[in-house]
Coordinates of C-alpha atoms in Angstrom, one line a residue:
M542 CA 16.0 -53.8 74.0
L543 CA 17.9 -56.3 74.8
K544 CA 15.1 -58.6 74.0
T545 CA 15.0 -57.6 70.7
H546 CA 19.0 -58.2 70.0
L547 CA 18.4 -61.5 71.4
N548 CA 15.3 -62.2 69.3
L549 CA 17.7 -60.8 66.1
C550 CA 20.3 -63.4 67.0
T551 CA 18.0 -66.4 67.4
R552 CA 16.5 -64.9 64.0
A553 CA 20.5 -65.6 62.4
A554 CA 21.4 -68.7 64.2
L555 CA 21.0 -70.9 61.3
P556 CA 22.5 -68.9 58.8
L557 CA 25.6 -68.6 61.6
A558 CA 25.6 -72.3 62.3
C559 CA 26.2 -73.1 58.6
C560 CA 29.0 -69.9 58.3
V561 CA 30.6 -72.0 61.6
L562 CA 30.6 -75.4 59.8
G563 CA 31.9 -73.9 56.7
V564 CA 34.3 -72.6 58.4
W565 CA 35.2 -75.8 60.4
S566 CA 35.2 -77.8 57.0
C567 CA 37.3 -75.3 55.0
A568 CA 39.9 -75.3 58.9
L569 CA 39.9 -79.4 58.5
A570 CA 40.5 -79.3 54.4
W571 CA 43.4 -76.9 54.4
P572 CA 46.4 -79.0 55.2
A573 CA 45.6 -81.1 52.5
L574 CA 45.4 -78.4 50.6
A575 CA 48.5 -76.9 51.8
A576 CA 50.2 -80.3 50.9
S577 CA 49.4 -81.1 47.3
G578 CA 48.1 -78.0 45.9
D579 CA 46.4 -80.8 43.7
E580 CA 43.6 -78.5 41.9
A581 CA 41.6 -81.5 41.8
G582 CA 41.6 -81.9 44.8
E583 CA 40.9 -78.3 45.8
M584 CA 37.8 -78.9 43.6
A585 CA 36.8 -81.5 45.5
W586 CA 36.9 -80.4 48.9
G587 CA 34.8 -77.0 47.5
M588 CA 32.5 -79.1 46.4
M589 CA 32.1 -81.5 49.4
T590 CA 31.8 -78.2 51.9
V591 CA 29.0 -76.9 49.5
E592 CA 27.2 -80.4 49.2
L593 CA 27.8 -80.4 53.2
L594 CA 25.9 -77.0 53.7
G595 CA 23.5 -77.1 51.1
G596 CA 22.3 -81.0 52.8
L597 CA 22.4 -78.6 56.4
A598 CA 20.1 -76.2 55.1
I599 CA 17.5 -78.3 53.3
F600 CA 18.1 -80.6 57.1
L601 CA 17.2 -77.3 59.0
F602 CA 14.5 -76.3 57.1
G603 CA 12.5 -79.5 56.6
M604 CA 12.5 -79.7 60.1
L605 CA 10.9 -76.1 60.4
Q606 CA 8.9 -77.4 58.1
M607 CA 7.7 -80.0 59.5
E608 CA 7.4 -78.2 62.9
E609 CA 5.6 -75.2 61.5
G610 CA 2.5 -77.9 59.8
L611 CA 2.6 -80.1 62.9
K612 CA 2.1 -76.9 65.4
A613 CA -0.3 -75.5 62.6
V614 CA -2.4 -79.1 62.1
A615 CA -2.3 -80.1 66.0
G616 CA -1.3 -76.3 68.1
E617 CA -4.8 -75.2 69.4
R618 CA -5.9 -79.2 70.5
M619 CA -2.7 -79.9 71.8
K620 CA -3.6 -76.6 74.4
G621 CA -6.6 -78.0 75.1
I622 CA -5.1 -81.5 76.2
L623 CA -2.1 -79.3 77.9
A624 CA -4.8 -77.9 79.7
R625 CA -7.3 -80.6 81.0
L626 CA -4.8 -83.9 81.7
T627 CA -2.4 -82.1 83.9
V628 CA -4.3 -83.1 86.9
N629 CA -1.2 -85.3 88.8
R630 CA 2.5 -85.4 88.4
F631 CA 2.1 -88.8 86.2
M632 CA -0.9 -87.0 84.4
G633 CA 1.4 -83.7 83.9
V634 CA 4.5 -86.2 82.1
G635 CA 2.6 -88.1 79.4
T636 CA 1.1 -84.6 78.8
G637 CA 4.0 -82.5 78.2
A638 CA 5.1 -85.5 76.2
L639 CA 2.6 -86.1 74.2
V640 CA 2.2 -81.9 73.0
T641 CA 6.1 -82.0 72.5
A642 CA 6.0 -84.7 70.5
V643 CA 2.8 -83.0 68.3
I644 CA 4.6 -79.9 68.4
Q645 CA 8.2 -80.2 68.2
S646 CA 8.6 -77.8 70.6
S647 CA 9.3 -78.3 74.3
S648 CA 10.3 -74.3 74.4
V649 CA 6.2 -73.9 73.2
T650 CA 5.2 -76.2 75.6
T651 CA 7.3 -74.2 78.3
V652 CA 5.8 -71.0 77.3
L653 CA 2.2 -72.6 77.0
V654 CA 2.8 -73.7 80.7
V655 CA 4.1 -70.7 81.9
G656 CA 0.6 -68.6 80.9
F657 CA -1.6 -71.4 82.4
I658 CA 1.1 -71.0 85.8
S659 CA 0.1 -66.8 85.4
A660 CA -3.7 -67.8 84.9
G661 CA -3.7 -69.7 88.1
L662 CA -5.2 -73.4 86.1
M663 CA -1.7 -75.1 87.0
S664 CA 0.6 -74.8 89.7
L665 CA 4.4 -74.9 89.6
S666 CA 4.3 -78.5 90.9
Q667 CA 1.9 -79.4 88.2
S668 CA 4.2 -77.7 85.3
V669 CA 7.3 -79.6 86.8
G670 CA 5.9 -82.5 85.3
V671 CA 5.1 -81.4 82.3
I672 CA 8.4 -79.9 81.8
M673 CA 9.9 -83.9 82.1
G674 CA 7.2 -84.8 80.0
A675 CA 8.5 -82.5 77.2
N676 CA 12.0 -83.6 76.9
I677 CA 10.1 -87.2 76.6
G678 CA 8.7 -85.7 73.7
T679 CA 11.8 -84.0 72.1
T680 CA 12.9 -87.5 71.3
I681 CA 10.5 -88.5 68.7
T682 CA 12.8 -86.7 66.2
A683 CA 15.8 -88.3 66.9
Q684 CA 13.3 -91.5 66.5
I685 CA 12.4 -90.8 63.5
V686 CA 15.5 -89.7 61.8
A687 CA 17.2 -93.0 63.1
F688 CA 15.3 -94.4 60.6
K689 CA 17.4 -92.9 57.3
I690 CA 14.3 -93.7 54.6
T691 CA 15.8 -91.9 52.3
K692 CA 15.2 -93.5 49.3
A693 CA 11.5 -92.4 50.0
A694 CA 12.6 -89.0 50.8
L695 CA 12.6 -87.4 47.0
G696 CA 8.4 -88.6 47.2
M697 CA 7.1 -87.4 50.3
I698 CA 8.3 -83.7 49.4
A699 CA 6.7 -84.2 46.1
V700 CA 3.4 -85.7 47.9
G701 CA 3.9 -82.5 50.3
F702 CA 4.6 -80.2 47.3
A703 CA 1.7 -80.8 45.6
M704 CA -1.1 -81.0 48.3
L705 CA 0.5 -77.4 49.9
F706 CA 0.1 -75.7 46.9
I707 CA -2.6 -77.9 45.0
A708 CA -4.9 -78.1 47.8
R709 CA -8.1 -75.8 49.0
S710 CA -8.3 -76.9 52.3
D711 CA -6.0 -75.2 54.7
R712 CA -5.6 -78.3 56.9
I713 CA -4.9 -80.4 53.7
K714 CA -1.9 -77.8 52.8
H715 CA -0.9 -77.9 56.1
Y716 CA -0.7 -81.8 56.3
G717 CA 1.5 -81.2 52.8
E718 CA 3.8 -78.7 54.9
M719 CA 4.4 -81.5 57.1
L720 CA 4.5 -84.5 54.8
M721 CA 7.1 -82.1 52.6
G722 CA 9.3 -80.8 55.9
L723 CA 9.7 -84.1 56.8
G724 CA 11.1 -85.7 53.3
M725 CA 13.4 -82.8 53.2
V726 CA 14.9 -84.1 56.6
F727 CA 15.3 -87.7 55.1
F728 CA 17.0 -85.8 51.8
G729 CA 19.0 -83.2 53.5
M730 CA 20.4 -86.3 55.3
H731 CA 21.2 -88.2 52.8
V732 CA 22.9 -85.2 51.4
M733 CA 25.0 -84.4 54.2
S734 CA 26.1 -88.4 54.5
E735 CA 27.3 -88.3 50.2
A736 CA 29.4 -85.1 51.2
M737 CA 30.9 -86.5 53.9
E738 CA 31.7 -89.2 52.8
P739 CA 35.3 -88.8 51.4
L740 CA 35.6 -87.6 55.4
R741 CA 36.2 -91.5 55.9
S742 CA 39.9 -91.3 55.1
Y743 CA 41.0 -88.5 55.8
Q744 CA 42.7 -88.8 59.1
P745 CA 42.6 -85.2 60.8
F746 CA 38.7 -85.4 61.0
L747 CA 39.0 -89.1 62.2
D748 CA 41.5 -87.2 64.9
L749 CA 38.8 -84.9 65.4
M750 CA 35.9 -86.9 65.9
K751 CA 38.3 -89.4 68.0
S752 CA 38.2 -86.3 70.4
M753 CA 34.7 -86.5 71.3
D754 CA 35.0 -90.2 72.8
N755 CA 35.6 -87.6 76.0
P756 CA 32.7 -87.3 77.0
L757 CA 32.7 -83.8 78.5
V758 CA 34.2 -82.5 75.4
G759 CA 31.2 -83.7 73.6
V760 CA 28.7 -82.1 75.6
L761 CA 30.5 -78.9 76.0
I762 CA 30.4 -79.2 72.0
A763 CA 26.7 -80.0 72.0
T764 CA 25.5 -77.7 74.5
A765 CA 26.9 -74.6 72.1
F766 CA 25.9 -76.3 68.5
T767 CA 22.3 -76.5 70.5
A768 CA 22.3 -73.6 71.4
L769 CA 23.1 -71.7 68.2
I770 CA 20.5 -73.8 66.6
Q771 CA 17.8 -73.1 69.5
S772 CA 17.0 -77.2 68.2
S773 CA 17.9 -80.3 70.2
S774 CA 16.4 -82.3 67.6
A775 CA 17.9 -80.7 65.0
S776 CA 20.9 -81.3 66.6
T777 CA 20.1 -84.9 67.9
G778 CA 19.4 -85.2 64.0
I779 CA 23.3 -83.9 62.7
V780 CA 25.0 -86.4 65.3
I781 CA 22.5 -89.2 64.0
V782 CA 23.5 -88.1 60.5
M783 CA 27.5 -88.1 61.8
A784 CA 27.1 -91.7 63.0
G785 CA 25.3 -93.1 60.0
Q786 CA 29.2 -92.8 58.2
G787 CA 30.6 -93.7 61.1
F788 CA 32.8 -91.0 62.1
V789 CA 31.0 -90.8 65.8
S790 CA 31.0 -93.6 68.2
L791 CA 28.1 -94.5 70.5
Q792 CA 29.7 -93.3 73.5
A793 CA 30.8 -90.0 71.9
G794 CA 27.2 -90.4 70.2
I795 CA 25.4 -90.0 73.6
A796 CA 27.5 -87.4 75.1
L797 CA 26.9 -85.1 72.6
A798 CA 22.7 -85.9 73.0
F799 CA 23.1 -85.1 76.4
G800 CA 24.9 -81.7 75.7
A801 CA 21.8 -81.1 73.4
N802 CA 19.4 -81.5 76.3
I803 CA 21.2 -79.1 77.8
G804 CA 21.8 -76.3 75.1
T805 CA 18.3 -76.5 74.4
C806 CA 17.6 -74.5 77.5
A807 CA 19.1 -71.5 75.9
T808 CA 15.7 -71.1 74.1
A809 CA 13.9 -70.8 77.4
L810 CA 16.0 -68.6 79.0
L811 CA 16.2 -66.4 76.4
A812 CA 12.6 -66.2 76.5
V813 CA 12.2 -65.1 80.1
I814 CA 14.2 -62.0 79.7
G815 CA 11.9 -59.0 81.0
K816 CA 9.1 -61.7 81.9
P817 CA 7.6 -62.4 85.1
R818 CA 8.2 -64.6 87.8
E819 CA 6.6 -67.2 87.1
A820 CA 8.2 -67.9 83.4
V821 CA 11.5 -67.6 85.2
R822 CA 10.7 -70.5 87.8
A823 CA 9.6 -72.6 84.8
A824 CA 13.0 -71.8 82.5
L825 CA 14.6 -72.7 85.6
V826 CA 13.2 -75.9 86.2
H827 CA 14.1 -76.4 82.2
L828 CA 17.6 -75.9 83.0
G829 CA 17.9 -77.6 86.4
F830 CA 15.9 -80.4 85.1
N831 CA 18.7 -81.2 82.3
V832 CA 21.8 -80.1 84.1
C833 CA 21.3 -82.4 86.7
G834 CA 20.2 -85.2 84.9
V835 CA 23.6 -84.6 82.7
L836 CA 25.4 -85.0 85.8
I837 CA 23.8 -87.8 87.2
W838 CA 24.1 -89.5 84.5
L839 CA 27.5 -88.7 82.5
P840 CA 29.8 -91.4 84.8
F841 CA 27.6 -94.1 83.3
I842 CA 27.9 -93.3 79.9
G843 CA 29.5 -96.6 79.5
F844 CA 26.8 -98.2 80.9
I845 CA 24.3 -97.0 78.8
A846 CA 26.1 -97.5 75.7
D847 CA 26.1 -101.2 76.9
F848 CA 22.6 -101.5 77.3
V849 CA 21.4 -99.3 74.0
T850 CA 23.3 -102.0 72.3
A851 CA 21.6 -105.4 74.0
I852 CA 18.0 -103.6 73.2
S853 CA 19.1 -102.0 69.1
P854 CA 19.0 -104.1 66.3
T855 CA 22.6 -105.9 64.9
Y856 CA 24.0 -106.2 61.1
P857 CA 27.0 -108.9 62.1
N858 CA 27.7 -109.9 58.7
L859 CA 29.1 -105.8 58.7
S860 CA 32.0 -105.0 60.2
G861 CA 34.1 -102.1 61.1
V862 CA 32.9 -98.9 59.9
D863 CA 30.1 -100.2 58.2
R864 CA 28.6 -101.9 61.2
L865 CA 29.4 -98.4 63.0
A866 CA 27.3 -96.9 60.6
A867 CA 24.7 -99.3 60.0
E868 CA 24.0 -100.0 63.8
T869 CA 25.1 -96.2 65.5
P870 CA 22.7 -93.8 64.9
R871 CA 19.6 -96.2 66.2
Q872 CA 21.9 -97.3 69.3
I873 CA 22.1 -93.3 69.6
A874 CA 18.1 -92.1 69.2
N875 CA 17.4 -94.9 72.1
A876 CA 20.0 -93.6 74.3
H877 CA 18.4 -90.5 73.7
T878 CA 14.9 -91.5 74.5
F879 CA 16.6 -93.9 77.4
F880 CA 18.0 -90.7 79.3
N881 CA 14.9 -88.5 79.1
I882 CA 12.8 -91.5 80.6
A883 CA 14.9 -92.4 83.3
N884 CA 15.5 -89.0 84.4
T885 CA 11.8 -88.4 85.0
L886 CA 11.5 -91.9 86.4
I887 CA 13.5 -90.3 88.9
F888 CA 12.7 -86.8 89.7
I889 CA 9.2 -87.1 89.2
W890 CA 9.0 -88.1 92.9
F891 CA 10.0 -84.8 93.9
T892 CA 7.7 -82.5 92.1
T893 CA 6.6 -80.6 94.9
Q894 CA 10.3 -80.3 96.3
I895 CA 11.8 -78.8 93.2
A896 CA 8.5 -76.4 93.1
R897 CA 9.6 -75.3 96.6
L898 CA 13.0 -75.0 95.6
V899 CA 13.0 -72.9 92.6
E900 CA 10.1 -70.8 94.3
W901 CA 13.0 -69.8 97.4
L902 CA 15.5 -69.1 94.1
V903 CA 13.2 -67.6 92.6
P904 CA 10.9 -65.4 95.2
D905 CA 8.0 -63.0 94.4
K906 CA 8.4 -59.4 94.3
P907 CA 7.7 -57.3 96.7
H908 CA 3.3 -56.2 95.7
A909 CA 4.0 -53.0 95.8
E910 CA 6.6 -53.0 93.5
E911 CA 5.2 -56.0 91.2
A912 CA 1.9 -53.1 91.0
L913 CA 4.4 -50.6 89.3
I914 CA 5.0 -53.1 86.6
V915 CA 2.3 -52.5 84.3
R916 CA 2.8 -54.9 80.9
P917 CA 0.8 -57.8 79.2
R918 CA 0.7 -61.0 81.2
Y919 CA 0.1 -63.5 77.9
L920 CA 1.5 -62.3 75.2
Q921 CA 4.6 -65.0 74.7
D922 CA 6.7 -63.8 71.0
E923 CA 8.0 -67.9 71.1
L924 CA 4.3 -68.1 70.2
L925 CA 4.3 -66.4 66.7
S926 CA 5.0 -69.5 64.7
A927 CA 2.3 -70.7 66.0
P928 CA -0.7 -68.8 65.1
S929 CA -3.4 -70.7 67.0
L930 CA -1.7 -70.9 69.9
A931 CA -0.9 -67.2 69.9
L932 CA -4.7 -66.3 69.2
D933 CA -5.5 -68.4 72.4
Q934 CA -3.3 -65.8 74.5
V935 CA -4.6 -63.1 73.4
R936 CA -8.0 -64.2 74.2
M937 CA -6.1 -64.6 77.7
E938 CA -5.1 -61.2 77.8
I939 CA -8.5 -60.2 76.9
M940 CA -9.4 -61.6 80.3
H941 CA -6.6 -59.9 82.1
M942 CA -7.7 -56.5 80.7
G943 CA -11.3 -56.8 81.1
E944 CA -10.0 -57.4 84.8
T945 CA -9.1 -53.9 85.0
V946 CA -12.5 -52.7 83.6
N947 CA -14.4 -54.3 85.3
A948 CA -12.8 -52.8 88.3
M949 CA -13.7 -49.4 87.1
L950 CA -17.0 -50.7 86.5
Q951 CA -17.7 -52.0 90.2
G952 CA -16.2 -48.4 91.5
I953 CA -17.2 -45.9 89.5
M954 CA -20.6 -45.1 90.5
P955 CA -19.9 -45.2 94.1
A956 CA -17.7 -43.2 93.5
I957 CA -19.5 -40.5 91.1
I958 CA -22.5 -40.7 94.2
D959 CA -20.0 -39.4 97.1
G960 CA -16.6 -40.7 96.4
D961 CA -14.2 -37.6 96.0
R962 CA -11.5 -36.3 94.2
K963 CA -8.4 -39.1 95.0
V964 CA -11.5 -42.0 94.1
L965 CA -12.7 -40.4 90.8
E966 CA -8.2 -39.9 90.2
E967 CA -6.9 -43.5 91.2
I968 CA -10.5 -44.7 88.6
R969 CA -9.1 -42.8 86.2
Q970 CA -5.6 -44.1 86.6
M971 CA -6.9 -47.5 85.7
D972 CA -7.5 -46.5 82.3
D973 CA -4.1 -46.4 82.0
T974 CA -3.4 -49.7 82.4
V975 CA -6.1 -50.7 80.1
D976 CA -4.3 -48.5 77.2
I977 CA -1.1 -50.6 77.7
L978 CA -2.6 -53.4 77.3
H979 CA -4.5 -52.6 74.6
A980 CA -1.7 -51.1 72.9
G981 CA 0.3 -54.7 73.3
I982 CA -3.1 -56.8 72.2
I983 CA -2.8 -54.7 69.1
D984 CA 1.0 -54.9 68.6
Y985 CA 0.7 -58.2 69.3
L986 CA -2.1 -58.6 66.7
G987 CA 0.0 -57.1 64.0
K988 CA 2.9 -59.9 64.6
I989 CA 0.5 -62.3 64.2
S990 CA -1.0 -61.6 60.7
K991 CA 2.8 -61.6 59.6
Q992 CA 2.6 -65.4 59.9
Q993 CA 0.6 -67.9 57.5
L994 CA -2.5 -67.7 58.4
G995 CA -5.7 -70.0 57.2
D996 CA -8.9 -68.0 56.4
G997 CA -10.2 -69.2 60.0
Q998 CA -7.5 -67.6 61.9
S999 CA -7.5 -64.3 59.8
R1000 CA -11.1 -63.8 60.7
E1001 CA -10.3 -64.6 64.5
L1002 CA -7.8 -61.9 64.5
L1003 CA -9.7 -58.9 63.0
Q1004 CA -12.3 -60.6 65.7
L1005 CA -10.0 -60.2 68.2
M1006 CA -8.8 -56.8 67.8
E1007 CA -12.7 -55.6 67.3
A1008 CA -12.8 -57.2 70.6
A1009 CA -9.9 -55.2 72.3
S1010 CA -10.9 -52.0 71.0
H1011 CA -14.6 -53.0 72.3
L1012 CA -12.9 -53.2 75.6
E1013 CA -10.7 -50.3 75.6
N1014 CA -13.4 -47.9 74.3
I1015 CA -15.8 -49.1 77.3
G1016 CA -12.3 -47.9 79.6
D1017 CA -12.3 -44.5 77.8
I1018 CA -16.4 -44.2 78.4
V1019 CA -15.4 -44.6 82.3
E1020 CA -12.2 -42.5 82.5
T1021 CA -13.8 -39.8 79.6
N1022 CA -17.2 -39.1 80.9
L1023 CA -18.3 -40.5 83.9
V1024 CA -14.9 -39.9 86.2
V1025 CA -15.4 -36.2 84.4
L1026 CA -19.4 -36.6 85.9
G1027 CA -18.4 -37.1 89.6
H1028 CA -15.9 -34.3 90.1
D1029 CA -19.1 -31.8 88.3
R1030 CA -20.8 -33.6 91.3
I1031 CA -18.7 -32.4 93.8
R1032 CA -18.2 -29.5 92.4
D1033 CA -21.9 -27.9 91.7
R1034 CA -22.2 -29.5 95.1
I1035 CA -24.8 -32.1 93.9
Q1036 CA -26.9 -34.8 96.5
V1037 CA -28.2 -37.8 94.7
S1038 CA -31.2 -38.9 96.4
E1039 CA -31.4 -42.6 97.9
T1040 CA -34.0 -43.6 95.6
T1041 CA -32.1 -42.6 92.8
Q1042 CA -29.0 -44.2 94.0
E1043 CA -30.8 -47.6 93.7
V1044 CA -32.0 -46.2 90.1
L1045 CA -28.4 -46.4 89.3
N1046 CA -26.7 -48.7 91.3
G1047 CA -29.2 -51.1 89.5
F1048 CA -28.6 -50.2 86.6
Q1049 CA -24.8 -50.5 86.8
A1050 CA -25.1 -53.8 88.2
A1051 CA -27.0 -54.6 85.2
I1052 CA -24.4 -53.2 82.5
T1053 CA -21.3 -54.7 84.9
K1054 CA -23.1 -58.2 84.6
A1055 CA -23.1 -57.7 80.8
V1056 CA -19.4 -55.9 80.3
A1057 CA -18.1 -59.8 82.2
A1058 CA -19.8 -62.1 80.8
A1059 CA -18.8 -60.3 77.7
V1060 CA -15.1 -60.4 78.3
Q1061 CA -16.0 -64.5 79.2
A1062 CA -17.7 -65.0 76.0
V1063 CA -14.3 -63.5 74.1
G1064 CA -11.4 -65.1 76.5
Q1065 CA -13.2 -68.8 76.6
R1066 CA -15.0 -68.5 73.4
N1067 CA -18.3 -69.2 75.1
E1068 CA -21.1 -68.7 72.9
R1069 CA -23.7 -69.1 75.9
A1070 CA -22.2 -65.9 77.1
G1071 CA -21.9 -64.0 74.5
Q1072 CA -25.8 -65.4 74.5
V1073 CA -26.4 -64.0 77.7
V1074 CA -25.2 -60.6 76.9
I1075 CA -27.3 -60.3 73.5
G1076 CA -29.9 -61.4 75.3
M1077 CA -29.8 -59.1 78.0
K1078 CA -30.7 -56.2 75.9
D1079 CA -34.4 -56.1 76.5
E1080 CA -34.1 -55.9 80.2
I1081 CA -31.2 -53.3 79.9
N1082 CA -33.9 -50.5 77.6
R1083 CA -36.6 -51.5 80.1
I1084 CA -33.9 -50.5 83.0
A1085 CA -33.4 -47.4 80.9
D1086 CA -36.6 -46.0 80.3
S1087 CA -37.8 -47.0 84.2
A1088 CA -34.5 -45.0 85.1
A1089 CA -34.9 -42.0 83.0
A1090 CA -39.1 -41.7 83.7
H1091 CA -37.9 -41.3 87.7
E1092 CA -35.5 -38.7 86.3
A1093 CA -38.5 -36.6 84.9
R1094 CA -40.1 -37.5 87.7
R1095 CA -37.4 -35.5 89.8
L1096 CA -37.4 -32.7 87.4
V1097 CA -40.2 -31.3 88.8
A1098 CA -39.7 -32.2 92.1
E1099 CA -38.7 -29.4 94.9
E1100 CA -34.7 -30.0 95.2
P1101 CA -32.1 -28.0 95.4
N1102 CA -29.9 -27.9 91.9
R1103 CA -32.4 -30.0 90.6
I1104 CA -31.4 -29.3 87.1
A1105 CA -28.3 -30.0 87.3
A1106 CA -28.8 -33.4 89.5
Y1107 CA -31.0 -34.2 86.4
T1108 CA -28.4 -33.5 83.6
M1109 CA -25.4 -35.6 85.3
E1110 CA -28.2 -38.4 85.8
I1111 CA -29.4 -38.6 82.7
E1112 CA -26.0 -38.4 81.0
I1113 CA -24.9 -41.1 83.8
I1114 CA -28.0 -43.2 82.0
E1115 CA -26.5 -42.7 78.8
K1116 CA -23.1 -43.9 79.0
Q1117 CA -24.0 -46.8 81.1
K1118 CA -26.3 -47.5 77.8
R1119 CA -23.2 -46.3 75.3
I1120 CA -21.3 -49.3 77.3
Y1121 CA -23.4 -52.2 77.4
Y1122 CA -23.5 -51.3 73.2
F1123 CA -19.8 -52.0 73.4
A1124 CA -20.4 -55.0 75.4
K1125 CA -23.0 -56.5 73.2
R1126 CA -20.6 -56.0 70.4
M1127 CA -18.0 -57.6 71.8
A1128 CA -19.9 -60.5 72.6
K1129 CA -21.0 -61.1 68.3
T1130 CA -17.7 -61.4 68.0
V1131 CA -17.6 -65.2 69.0
M1132 CA -21.1 -65.6 67.9
P1133 CA -22.1 -67.5 64.7
A1134 CA -23.2 -65.0 61.4
V1135 CA -26.4 -66.1 62.0
L1136 CA -27.1 -64.5 65.3
Q1137 CA -24.7 -61.1 64.5
G1138 CA -27.7 -59.1 63.2
Q1139 CA -29.7 -59.4 66.9

């Protein structure tokens, strides 16, 4: 329930930020209005507030559009890069920077990292480097915004709009969404700059901006604002826009960028509520790295300012506010990049120690306590805005679900042949876990379906829904049919001969192999594994016929309870064949259409 309320708060963050800015602007305007009472002045303040909030809305919406387009175009590819290129801490940093620069969200990168840690594909110490790199990747937006290509903004919006609404290809549409979003970012900047220009002569506002020269004040304000709008890139962009009007000095801008780095951790902290320990540790690494970095460099803001002034373009032909407005945006962007790169160079040598510290601060729960908690492991709501990434998380969750189903299949035959009621009950209870994971997957797929999906993603969603349901059906067969047959064997005191045990165990081994390959096919999009399952059809039929012939011979043998034994054993064979049917249906969901008719 708490997580639901927090998610609602997150959705309301941008409108709330606009309201806060509007109230702030009105508060600044009020002394002038009260002093003059001039109707024309009142109209000017009203128009300025409307333009400022409208420009902010366009800017933030453009950021959102650009990020959505980037995620749609490159999200899946970036996930593959992240999984492969983290063999050492330096590759991890580069990979984290690249992925975050493309998908424009360090939070999404962190969520992916948590999934890889949970799956055993990445160690916590490797993830530390990726999280450090993610901070570097977020500085790309500030560098783009600092270019101030306002003259091309409307042209970018027009071309992007045309691509989005005329093109038939989903990929072209996503590129159009990206371009239109970038144009809206620049256009929003232009509108905000024009709206704020009258404030250059408004002394109360200038006095307020001077208070930002206190680094601690700047850090605190930017931390709160970034936590509110859930985007360090957006808040840093707004700082650069204000610097472009000469309202923010270089040192104040650096302090605000520091605060933005801390405020962005709020997203990760909200995301880990109710999540496994791996998620909490990754969020703690993110928070600790950013806070420690700010504490290290806060006393050296003057040094950073001198350094970026030396390496950034200068405009000696300008003076006063005009020169400040021309030079400061690029200097702030460079300081933001320098700060994150320098922090990475400092902390990269201590990734193992950082991982151990975080593991000590957030220890594993006792095994017994952890076993009581049944929940999806990989389904992160934070990835819903990037459907290709969210669908990959569903595949990982299907593999998680498949682990329980495979455990049921491996245990059921020994339990039927000579197990007691307690063992059969334990296997039956495993299906409760399967049902919970299946419900979580279906619910998550429902959330994905509400996003803007391409044709390929829509087909993939339906295939994953079908595959998860087939896997759940296999669990139900074990619970409602095979477990019951085990209880029947105990009740009727049926003895299964050694030769029959060999037949049933051999058949079960083949079925278990088919289900494991089907889970692998779906979870890894592995067509070769899918072909293995489909290719087992003749083998399964041959084993089933051989088992049926064996049972027919047993029927005429002089053995106690031979009718009851025959009935039970034939029923087991039929249910095993039914399990293979669902495994084959699962495998077909990843096969080309031409092979699905086999």
